[in-house]
PDB file of C-alpha atoms and ligand atoms in Angstrom:
ATOM      1  CA  MET O   1       8.148  13.618  17.979  1.00  0.00           C
ATOM      2  CA  SER O   2       7.533  12.322  14.459  1.00  0.00           C
ATOM      3  CA  HIS O   3       4.574  12.829  12.150  1.00  0.00           C
ATOM      4  CA  TRP O   4       3.358   9.519  10.688  1.00  0.00           C
ATOM      5  CA  LEU O   5       1.144   9.063   7.635  1.00  0.00           C
ATOM      6  CA  ILE O   6      -0.579   5.678   7.537  1.00  0.00           C
ATOM      7  CA  ALA O   7      -2.620   4.753   4.480  1.00  0.00           C
ATOM      8  CA  GLY O   8      -5.269   2.095   5.097  1.00  0.00           C
ATOM      9  CA  ALA O   9      -5.957   2.340   8.828  1.00  0.00           C
ATOM     10  CA  SER O  10      -9.598   1.294   9.183  1.00  0.00           C
ATOM     11  CA  ARG O  11      -8.828  -2.211  10.483  1.00  0.00           C
ATOM     12  CA  GLY O  12      -6.103  -4.844  10.757  1.00  0.00           C
ATOM     13  CA  ILE O  13      -2.426  -3.890  10.879  1.00  0.00           C
ATOM     14  CA  GLY O  14      -2.979  -0.275   9.785  1.00  0.00           C
ATOM     15  CA  LEU O  15      -5.468   0.407  12.573  1.00  0.00           C
ATOM     16  CA  GLU O  16      -3.074  -1.074  15.136  1.00  0.00           C
ATOM     17  CA  LEU O  17      -0.183   0.997  13.756  1.00  0.00           C
ATOM     18  CA  ALA O  18      -2.287   4.139  14.235  1.00  0.00           C
ATOM     19  CA  ARG O  19      -3.246   3.050  17.762  1.00  0.00           C
ATOM     20  CA  GLN O  20       0.323   2.342  18.886  1.00  0.00           C
ATOM     21  CA  ILE O  21       1.754   5.522  17.412  1.00  0.00           C
ATOM     22  CA  ALA O  22      -1.010   7.624  18.987  1.00  0.00           C
ATOM     23  CA  GLN O  23      -0.345   5.912  22.312  1.00  0.00           C
ATOM     24  CA  ARG O  24       3.285   6.992  22.090  1.00  0.00           C
ATOM     25  CA  GLY O  25       2.056  10.561  21.898  1.00  0.00           C
ATOM     26  CA  GLU O  26       3.216  11.114  18.337  1.00  0.00           C
ATOM     27  CA  ARG O  27       1.318  12.825  15.525  1.00  0.00           C
ATOM     28  CA  VAL O  28      -0.685  10.512  13.275  1.00  0.00           C
ATOM     29  CA  THR O  29      -2.440  11.219  10.018  1.00  0.00           C
ATOM     30  CA  ALA O  30      -4.224   8.108   8.791  1.00  0.00           C
ATOM     31  CA  SER O  31      -6.628   7.215   6.018  1.00  0.00           C
ATOM     32  CA  VAL O  32      -9.874   5.251   5.683  1.00  0.00           C
ATOM     33  CA  ARG O  33     -12.423   4.957   2.904  1.00  0.00           C
ATOM     34  CA  SER O  34     -15.701   4.342   4.781  1.00  0.00           C
ATOM     35  CA  GLU O  35     -17.684   5.690   7.716  1.00  0.00           C
ATOM     36  CA  ALA O  36     -17.237   2.381   9.590  1.00  0.00           C
ATOM     37  CA  GLY O  37     -13.501   2.720   9.109  1.00  0.00           C
ATOM     38  CA  ARG O  38     -13.564   6.307  10.334  1.00  0.00           C
ATOM     39  CA  ALA O  39     -15.319   5.301  13.569  1.00  0.00           C
ATOM     40  CA  ALA O  40     -12.763   2.571  14.325  1.00  0.00           C
ATOM     41  CA  LEU O  41      -9.865   4.887  13.571  1.00  0.00           C
ATOM     42  CA  MET O  42     -11.293   7.706  15.705  1.00  0.00           C
ATOM     43  CA  ASP O  43     -11.223   5.348  18.700  1.00  0.00           C
ATOM     44  CA  ALA O  44      -7.653   4.352  17.932  1.00  0.00           C
ATOM     45  CA  LEU O  45      -6.545   7.978  17.619  1.00  0.00           C
ATOM     46  CA  ALA O  46      -8.261   9.109  20.824  1.00  0.00           C
ATOM     47  CA  PRO O  47      -4.989   9.160  22.819  1.00  0.00           C
ATOM     48  CA  ALA O  48      -3.543  11.537  20.215  1.00  0.00           C
ATOM     49  CA  GLY O  49      -6.313  14.082  20.944  1.00  0.00           C
ATOM     50  CA  GLY O  50      -6.031  16.993  18.566  1.00  0.00           C
ATOM     51  CA  ARG O  51      -2.859  15.587  17.028  1.00  0.00           C
ATOM     52  CA  GLY O  52      -4.656  12.814  15.108  1.00  0.00           C
ATOM     53  CA  ARG O  53      -6.135  13.507  11.697  1.00  0.00           C
ATOM     54  CA  ILE O  54      -8.255  11.316   9.442  1.00  0.00           C
ATOM     55  CA  LEU O  55      -8.111  11.451   5.649  1.00  0.00           C
ATOM     56  CA  VAL O  56     -10.475   9.689   3.256  1.00  0.00           C
ATOM     57  CA  PHE O  57      -9.311   8.112   0.017  1.00  0.00           C
ATOM     58  CA  ASP O  58      -9.369   4.951  -2.033  1.00  0.00           C
ATOM     59  CA  THR O  59      -5.851   4.111  -3.184  1.00  0.00           C
ATOM     60  CA  ARG O  60      -7.138   3.566  -6.736  1.00  0.00           C
ATOM     61  CA  ASP O  61      -8.320   7.175  -6.955  1.00  0.00           C
ATOM     62  CA  GLU O  62      -5.515   9.613  -7.754  1.00  0.00           C
ATOM     63  CA  ALA O  63      -7.715  12.717  -7.405  1.00  0.00           C
ATOM     64  CA  GLN O  64      -8.912  11.623  -3.963  1.00  0.00           C
ATOM     65  CA  ILE O  65      -5.335  10.969  -2.798  1.00  0.00           C
ATOM     66  CA  TYR O  66      -4.072  14.364  -4.011  1.00  0.00           C
ATOM     67  CA  GLY O  67      -7.133  16.030  -2.469  1.00  0.00           C
ATOM     68  CA  ALA O  68      -6.308  14.376   0.859  1.00  0.00           C
ATOM     69  CA  ALA O  69      -2.639  15.333   0.647  1.00  0.00           C
ATOM     70  CA  ALA O  70      -3.651  18.960   0.063  1.00  0.00           C
ATOM     71  CA  GLN O  71      -5.375  18.942   3.472  1.00  0.00           C
ATOM     72  CA  VAL O  72      -2.096  18.160   5.261  1.00  0.00           C
ATOM     73  CA  GLU O  73       0.139  21.095   6.055  1.00  0.00           C
ATOM     74  CA  GLU O  74       2.864  19.750   8.305  1.00  0.00           C
ATOM     75  CA  PRO O  75       5.784  17.738   6.943  1.00  0.00           C
ATOM     76  CA  VAL O  76       5.585  13.929   7.081  1.00  0.00           C
ATOM     77  CA  ASP O  77       8.494  12.027   8.639  1.00  0.00           C
ATOM     78  CA  VAL O  78       7.277   8.445   8.119  1.00  0.00           C
ATOM     79  CA  LEU O  79       4.891   7.257   5.418  1.00  0.00           C
ATOM     80  CA  ILE O  80       3.487   3.728   5.698  1.00  0.00           C
ATOM     81  CA  ALA O  81       1.592   2.624   2.582  1.00  0.00           C
ATOM     82  CA  ASN O  82      -0.294  -0.200   4.274  1.00  0.00           C
ATOM     83  CA  ALA O  83      -3.604  -0.437   2.390  1.00  0.00           C
ATOM     84  CA  GLY O  84      -3.876  -3.680   0.480  1.00  0.00           C
ATOM     85  CA  ALA O  85      -6.222  -6.411  -0.634  1.00  0.00           C
ATOM     86  CA  TYR O  86      -6.015 -10.157  -1.247  1.00  0.00           C
ATOM     87  CA  GLY O  87      -7.885 -10.186  -4.538  1.00  0.00           C
ATOM     88  CA  PRO O  88     -10.448 -12.388  -6.267  1.00  0.00           C
ATOM     89  CA  GLN O  89     -11.218 -16.051  -5.635  1.00  0.00           C
ATOM     90  CA  ARG O  90      -9.958 -17.113  -9.064  1.00  0.00           C
ATOM     91  CA  GLN O  91      -6.313 -16.027  -9.271  1.00  0.00           C
ATOM     92  CA  SER O  92      -4.312 -19.151 -10.153  1.00  0.00           C
ATOM     93  CA  THR O  93      -2.190 -19.446 -13.307  1.00  0.00           C
ATOM     94  CA  LEU O  94      -4.707 -21.884 -14.803  1.00  0.00           C
ATOM     95  CA  ASP O  95      -7.917 -20.120 -13.821  1.00  0.00           C
ATOM     96  CA  THR O  96      -7.763 -16.342 -13.630  1.00  0.00           C
ATOM     97  CA  ASP O  97     -10.319 -13.618 -12.980  1.00  0.00           C
ATOM     98  CA  PHE O  98      -8.381 -11.087 -15.082  1.00  0.00           C
ATOM     99  CA  GLU O  99     -10.486  -8.070 -14.166  1.00  0.00           C
ATOM    100  CA  GLY O 100     -10.159  -8.977 -10.499  1.00  0.00           C
ATOM    101  CA  VAL O 101      -6.387  -9.353 -10.712  1.00  0.00           C
ATOM    102  CA  LEU O 102      -6.073  -6.080 -12.632  1.00  0.00           C
ATOM    103  CA  ASP O 103      -7.960  -4.370  -9.820  1.00  0.00           C
ATOM    104  CA  LEU O 104      -5.662  -6.043  -7.283  1.00  0.00           C
ATOM    105  CA  VAL O 105      -2.574  -4.721  -9.046  1.00  0.00           C
ATOM    106  CA  ASN O 106      -4.198  -1.307  -9.084  1.00  0.00           C
ATOM    107  CA  VAL O 107      -4.650  -1.444  -5.293  1.00  0.00           C
ATOM    108  CA  ASN O 108      -1.514  -3.298  -4.159  1.00  0.00           C
ATOM    109  CA  THR O 109       1.100  -2.183  -6.700  1.00  0.00           C
ATOM    110  CA  LEU O 110       0.047   1.190  -8.099  1.00  0.00           C
ATOM    111  CA  GLY O 111      -1.847   2.384  -5.008  1.00  0.00           C
ATOM    112  CA  PRO O 112       1.280   2.749  -2.840  1.00  0.00           C
ATOM    113  CA  LEU O 113       3.074   4.556  -5.690  1.00  0.00           C
ATOM    114  CA  ARG O 114       0.199   7.033  -6.037  1.00  0.00           C
ATOM    115  CA  ILE O 115       0.368   7.675  -2.299  1.00  0.00           C
ATOM    116  CA  VAL O 116       4.126   8.219  -2.326  1.00  0.00           C
ATOM    117  CA  GLN O 117       3.905  10.670  -5.243  1.00  0.00           C
ATOM    118  CA  ALA O 118       1.066  12.649  -3.673  1.00  0.00           C
ATOM    119  CA  PHE O 119       2.756  12.961  -0.267  1.00  0.00           C
ATOM    120  CA  LEU O 120       6.321  13.398  -1.552  1.00  0.00           C
ATOM    121  CA  PRO O 121       6.331  17.201  -1.151  1.00  0.00           C
ATOM    122  CA  LEU O 122       5.422  16.716   2.531  1.00  0.00           C
ATOM    123  CA  LEU O 123       8.049  13.989   2.974  1.00  0.00           C
ATOM    124  CA  ARG O 124      10.700  16.251   1.479  1.00  0.00           C
ATOM    125  CA  GLY O 125      10.171  18.590   4.410  1.00  0.00           C
ATOM    126  CA  GLY O 126      10.218  15.762   6.963  1.00  0.00           C
ATOM    127  CA  GLU O 127      12.891  14.833   9.477  1.00  0.00           C
ATOM    128  CA  ARG O 128      14.875  11.738   8.384  1.00  0.00           C
ATOM    129  CA  PRO O 129      12.063  10.947   5.914  1.00  0.00           C
ATOM    130  CA  ARG O 130      11.202   7.268   5.568  1.00  0.00           C
ATOM    131  CA  ILE O 131       8.797   5.270   3.404  1.00  0.00           C
ATOM    132  CA  ILE O 132       7.559   1.789   4.305  1.00  0.00           C
ATOM    133  CA  LEU O 133       5.719  -0.062   1.563  1.00  0.00           C
ATOM    134  CA  MET O 134       3.633  -2.885   3.009  1.00  0.00           C
ATOM    135  CA  SER O 135       4.470  -5.852   0.833  1.00  0.00           C
ATOM    136  CA  SER O 136       4.402  -9.570   1.699  1.00  0.00           C
ATOM    137  CA  VAL O 137       6.864 -12.436   1.656  1.00  0.00           C
ATOM    138  CA  LEU O 138       4.557 -13.857  -1.018  1.00  0.00           C
ATOM    139  CA  GLY O 139       5.996 -11.214  -3.353  1.00  0.00           C
ATOM    140  CA  SER O 140       9.470 -12.748  -3.112  1.00  0.00           C
ATOM    141  CA  MET O 141      10.749 -14.235  -6.391  1.00  0.00           C
ATOM    142  CA  ALA O 142      12.764 -16.677  -4.285  1.00  0.00           C
ATOM    143  CA  LEU O 143       9.703 -18.168  -2.539  1.00  0.00           C
ATOM    144  CA  GLU O 144       8.303 -21.371  -4.006  1.00  0.00           C
ATOM    145  CA  GLY O 145       4.571 -22.068  -4.182  1.00  0.00           C
ATOM    146  CA  THR O 146       1.870 -21.159  -6.652  1.00  0.00           C
ATOM    147  CA  PHE O 147      -1.239 -20.347  -4.648  1.00  0.00           C
ATOM    148  CA  ASN O 148      -2.702 -16.845  -5.020  1.00  0.00           C
ATOM    149  CA  VAL O 149      -0.644 -15.901  -8.028  1.00  0.00           C
ATOM    150  CA  GLY O 150      -2.431 -12.560  -8.486  1.00  0.00           C
ATOM    151  CA  TYR O 151      -1.509 -11.467  -4.966  1.00  0.00           C
ATOM    152  CA  ARG O 152       2.103 -12.629  -5.436  1.00  0.00           C
ATOM    153  CA  VAL O 153       2.376 -10.712  -8.698  1.00  0.00           C
ATOM    154  CA  SER O 154       0.954  -7.555  -7.116  1.00  0.00           C
ATOM    155  CA  LYS O 155       3.447  -7.656  -4.235  1.00  0.00           C
ATOM    156  CA  ALA O 156       6.393  -8.643  -6.473  1.00  0.00           C
ATOM    157  CA  GLY O 157       5.557  -5.544  -8.521  1.00  0.00           C
ATOM    158  CA  LEU O 158       5.442  -3.474  -5.362  1.00  0.00           C
ATOM    159  CA  ASN O 159       8.875  -4.798  -4.390  1.00  0.00           C
ATOM    160  CA  LYS O 160      10.253  -3.596  -7.707  1.00  0.00           C
ATOM    161  CA  ILE O 161       8.671  -0.201  -7.116  1.00  0.00           C
ATOM    162  CA  ALA O 162      10.333  -0.157  -3.674  1.00  0.00           C
ATOM    163  CA  GLN O 163      13.762  -0.840  -5.202  1.00  0.00           C
ATOM    164  CA  CYS O 164      13.332   1.846  -7.853  1.00  0.00           C
ATOM    165  CA  LEU O 165      11.911   4.415  -5.444  1.00  0.00           C
ATOM    166  CA  ALA O 166      14.783   3.760  -3.040  1.00  0.00           C
ATOM    167  CA  GLU O 167      17.243   4.469  -5.851  1.00  0.00           C
ATOM    168  CA  ASP O 168      15.395   7.567  -7.091  1.00  0.00           C
ATOM    169  CA  LEU O 169      14.857   9.071  -3.632  1.00  0.00           C
ATOM    170  CA  LYS O 170      18.299   8.357  -2.176  1.00  0.00           C
ATOM    171  CA  PRO O 171      19.759  11.638  -3.486  1.00  0.00           C
ATOM    172  CA  GLU O 172      16.970  13.417  -1.583  1.00  0.00           C
ATOM    173  CA  GLY O 173      17.783  11.580   1.653  1.00  0.00           C
ATOM    174  CA  ILE O 174      14.525   9.588   1.704  1.00  0.00           C
ATOM    175  CA  ALA O 175      14.806   5.926   2.767  1.00  0.00           C
ATOM    176  CA  VAL O 176      12.478   3.279   1.299  1.00  0.00           C
ATOM    177  CA  VAL O 177      11.935  -0.301   2.435  1.00  0.00           C
ATOM    178  CA  SER O 178       9.587  -3.095   1.445  1.00  0.00           C
ATOM    179  CA  MET O 179       8.024  -4.778   4.474  1.00  0.00           C
ATOM    180  CA  HIS O 180       6.565  -8.203   5.260  1.00  0.00           C
ATOM    181  CA  PRO O 181       4.465  -7.677   8.395  1.00  0.00           C
ATOM    182  CA  GLY O 182       4.376 -11.382   9.314  1.00  0.00           C
ATOM    183  CA  TRP O 183       1.429 -13.731   8.934  1.00  0.00           C
ATOM    184  CA  VAL O 184      -1.024 -11.735  10.991  1.00  0.00           C
ATOM    185  CA  ARG O 185      -4.470 -12.495  12.420  1.00  0.00           C
ATOM    186  CA  THR O 186      -6.572  -9.959  10.507  1.00  0.00           C
ATOM    187  CA  ASP O 187      -9.436 -10.207   8.021  1.00  0.00           C
ATOM    188  CA  MET O 188      -6.782 -10.875   5.395  1.00  0.00           C
ATOM    189  CA  GLY O 189      -4.478 -13.168   7.378  1.00  0.00           C
ATOM    190  CA  GLY O 190      -7.324 -15.197   8.919  1.00  0.00           C
ATOM    191  CA  PRO O 191      -7.653 -16.719  12.388  1.00  0.00           C
ATOM    192  CA  ASN O 192      -4.889 -19.321  11.921  1.00  0.00           C
ATOM    193  CA  ALA O 193      -2.148 -16.750  11.324  1.00  0.00           C
ATOM    194  CA  THR O 194       0.837 -16.965  13.641  1.00  0.00           C
ATOM    195  CA  ILE O 195       0.958 -13.474  15.202  1.00  0.00           C
ATOM    196  CA  GLY O 196      -1.449 -10.778  16.360  1.00  0.00           C
ATOM    197  CA  VAL O 197      -1.665  -7.207  15.115  1.00  0.00           C
ATOM    198  CA  GLU O 198       0.043  -5.913  18.279  1.00  0.00           C
ATOM    199  CA  GLU O 199       3.271  -7.840  17.602  1.00  0.00           C
ATOM    200  CA  SER O 200       3.262  -7.069  13.889  1.00  0.00           C
ATOM    201  CA  ALA O 201       2.630  -3.332  14.293  1.00  0.00           C
ATOM    202  CA  ALA O 202       5.195  -3.042  17.101  1.00  0.00           C
ATOM    203  CA  GLY O 203       7.785  -4.652  14.811  1.00  0.00           C
ATOM    204  CA  VAL O 204       6.982  -2.374  11.881  1.00  0.00           C
ATOM    205  CA  ILE O 205       7.221   0.704  14.122  1.00  0.00           C
ATOM    206  CA  ARG O 206      10.566  -0.499  15.554  1.00  0.00           C
ATOM    207  CA  ILE O 207      11.957  -0.807  12.036  1.00  0.00           C
ATOM    208  CA  ALA O 208      10.619   2.613  11.033  1.00  0.00           C
ATOM    209  CA  ASP O 209      12.152   4.137  14.180  1.00  0.00           C
ATOM    210  CA  GLY O 210      15.574   2.740  13.323  1.00  0.00           C
ATOM    211  CA  LEU O 211      15.522   3.283   9.575  1.00  0.00           C
ATOM    212  CA  THR O 212      18.185   5.552   8.105  1.00  0.00           C
ATOM    213  CA  LEU O 213      19.417   6.142   4.579  1.00  0.00           C
ATOM    214  CA  ALA O 214      22.072   3.474   5.220  1.00  0.00           C
ATOM    215  CA  GLY O 215      19.252   0.918   5.454  1.00  0.00           C
ATOM    216  CA  THR O 216      17.373   1.950   2.332  1.00  0.00           C
ATOM    217  CA  LYS O 217      16.448  -0.467  -0.499  1.00  0.00           C
ATOM    218  CA  ARG O 218      15.841  -3.459   1.763  1.00  0.00           C
ATOM    219  CA  TYR O 219      13.106  -6.108   1.939  1.00  0.00           C
ATOM    220  CA  LEU O 220      12.536  -6.838   5.609  1.00  0.00           C
ATOM    221  CA  ASP O 221      10.139  -8.718   7.811  1.00  0.00           C
ATOM    222  CA  TYR O 222       8.593  -7.188  10.932  1.00  0.00           C
ATOM    223  CA  ARG O 223      11.469  -8.566  13.078  1.00  0.00           C
ATOM    224  CA  GLY O 224      14.068  -6.905  10.869  1.00  0.00           C
ATOM    225  CA  ALA O 225      15.187 -10.099   9.098  1.00  0.00           C
ATOM    226  CA  GLU O 226      16.186  -9.554   5.487  1.00  0.00           C
ATOM    227  CA  ILE O 227      14.113 -11.342   2.801  1.00  0.00           C
ATOM    228  CA  ASP O 228      15.519 -12.438  -0.561  1.00  0.00           C
ATOM    229  CA  TRP O 229      13.874 -10.232  -3.223  1.00  0.00           C
TER     230      TRP O 229
HETATM  231  N1  LIG H   1      -2.394 -10.150   7.398  1.00  0.00           N
HETATM  232  C1  LIG H   1      -1.316 -10.755   6.899  1.00  0.00           C
HETATM  233  O1  LIG H   1      -0.995 -11.913   7.255  1.00  0.00           O
HETATM  234  C2  LIG H   1      -0.451 -10.046   5.885  1.00  0.00           C
HETATM  235  C3  LIG H   1       0.689 -10.734   5.428  1.00  0.00           C
HETATM  236  C4  LIG H   1       1.515 -10.096   4.501  1.00  0.00           C
HETATM  237  C5  LIG H   1       1.216  -8.823   4.067  1.00  0.00           C
HETATM  238  N2  LIG H   1       0.107  -8.189   4.521  1.00  0.00           N
HETATM  239  C6  LIG H   1      -0.153  -6.841   4.008  1.00  0.00           C
HETATM  240  O2  LIG H   1      -0.331  -5.940   5.090  1.00  0.00           O
HETATM  241  C7  LIG H   1      -1.262  -4.904   4.729  1.00  0.00           C
HETATM  242  C8  LIG H   1      -2.376  -4.842   5.751  1.00  0.00           C
HETATM  243  O3  LIG H   1      -2.997  -6.131   5.794  1.00  0.00           O
HETATM  244  P1  LIG H   1      -4.137  -6.512   6.849  1.00  0.00           P
HETATM  245  O4  LIG H   1      -3.933  -7.930   7.166  1.00  0.00           O
HETATM  246  O5  LIG H   1      -4.212  -5.511   7.928  1.00  0.00           O
HETATM  247  O6  LIG H   1      -5.431  -6.436   5.896  1.00  0.00           O
HETATM  248  P2  LIG H   1      -6.953  -6.122   6.233  1.00  0.00           P
HETATM  249  O7  LIG H   1      -7.272  -6.436   7.645  1.00  0.00           O
HETATM  250  O8  LIG H   1      -7.728  -6.806   5.148  1.00  0.00           O
HETATM  251  O9  LIG H   1      -7.047  -4.521   6.042  1.00  0.00           O
HETATM  252  C9  LIG H   1      -6.776  -3.970   4.787  1.00  0.00           C
HETATM  253  C10 LIG H   1      -6.739  -2.457   4.913  1.00  0.00           C
HETATM  254  O10 LIG H   1      -6.474  -1.908   3.610  1.00  0.00           O
HETATM  255  C11 LIG H   1      -7.566  -1.030   3.252  1.00  0.00           C
HETATM  256  N3  LIG H   1      -7.812  -1.061   1.815  1.00  0.00           N
HETATM  257  C12 LIG H   1      -7.994  -2.141   1.023  1.00  0.00           C
HETATM  258  N4  LIG H   1      -8.212  -1.756  -0.240  1.00  0.00           N
HETATM  259  C13 LIG H   1      -8.162  -0.396  -0.248  1.00  0.00           C
HETATM  260  C14 LIG H   1      -8.324   0.595  -1.239  1.00  0.00           C
HETATM  261  N5  LIG H   1      -8.566   0.285  -2.526  1.00  0.00           N
HETATM  262  N6  LIG H   1      -8.220   1.884  -0.880  1.00  0.00           N
HETATM  263  C15 LIG H   1      -7.968   2.236   0.399  1.00  0.00           C
HETATM  264  N7  LIG H   1      -7.830   1.343   1.398  1.00  0.00           N
HETATM  265  C16 LIG H   1      -7.929   0.049   1.066  1.00  0.00           C
HETATM  266  C17 LIG H   1      -8.765  -1.554   4.032  1.00  0.00           C
HETATM  267  O11 LIG H   1      -9.773  -0.551   4.095  1.00  0.00           O
HETATM  268  P3  LIG H   1     -11.346  -0.931   4.156  1.00  0.00           P
HETATM  269  O12 LIG H   1     -11.646  -1.282   5.580  1.00  0.00           O
HETATM  270  O13 LIG H   1     -12.017   0.295   3.683  1.00  0.00           O
HETATM  271  O14 LIG H   1     -11.552  -2.112   3.255  1.00  0.00           O
HETATM  272  C18 LIG H   1      -8.088  -1.869   5.364  1.00  0.00           C
HETATM  273  O15 LIG H   1      -7.862  -0.696   6.097  1.00  0.00           O
HETATM  274  C19 LIG H   1      -1.734  -5.249   3.312  1.00  0.00           C
HETATM  275  O16 LIG H   1      -0.985  -4.501   2.369  1.00  0.00           O
HETATM  276  C20 LIG H   1      -1.416  -6.726   3.188  1.00  0.00           C
HETATM  277  O17 LIG H   1      -1.236  -7.137   1.839  1.00  0.00           O
HETATM  278  C21 LIG H   1      -0.730  -8.772   5.422  1.00  0.00           C
END
């Protein structure tokens, strides 16, 4: 039975990840940053009974993240840095809300790195430790298209962090992958997205289950298909 750490589990894909893992009877520690988020997550963790734990932090706040990590005693086997945002209205190359995009990079690119660093001591004690960084296919350098440049930049940066972390953590036996969860019907993905949270989360969990050091440093979608960095 693994211990999963899911950052950003108040709604959307993260909430469904917490729900499915709790339903499997595994241990889940998951984070929110509001009371509304806590209530939703408590429902999702109900099947886990006493094995579910809720942490509170904003991924932009290093002190909050370290404070949360200090509350966790048992080793973490799987860390999923899922929290993310879509950013400001104005984020094209020709019309940019610079403060808004800077904040987006703080959340989407640096946030996951803060989380990994804070929880690394717990991962080091984990069984077959794995890190999944929730990216997007929009972060791929190979993908054409120019809409939502700020979001693309933030996820492209996260992909680079995934590659570097994978390299740096390989000697310690910790696997790292960058994940595209699909185009998912959530607040972020919108109602026209092609898959529901159930299918996306089930795919992410399947990949986490099967991930070994041999599969580190990959950019995968929720079905396991490899994406061109
Ligand atoms: N949906 C898609 O089609 C899609 C496609 C590709 C990639 N993704 C990625 O998948 C991940 C989850 O997306 P989603 O669709 O589930 O999004 P969502 O429904 O908008 O949920 C976003 C989650 O991230 C949390 N979050 C946002 N900013 C945060 C911050 N600064 N600190 C802590 N938590 C924060 C939110 O918490 P609050 O409730 O407190 O705001 C919420 O739990 C994201 O990284 C996203 O970029 C999604």
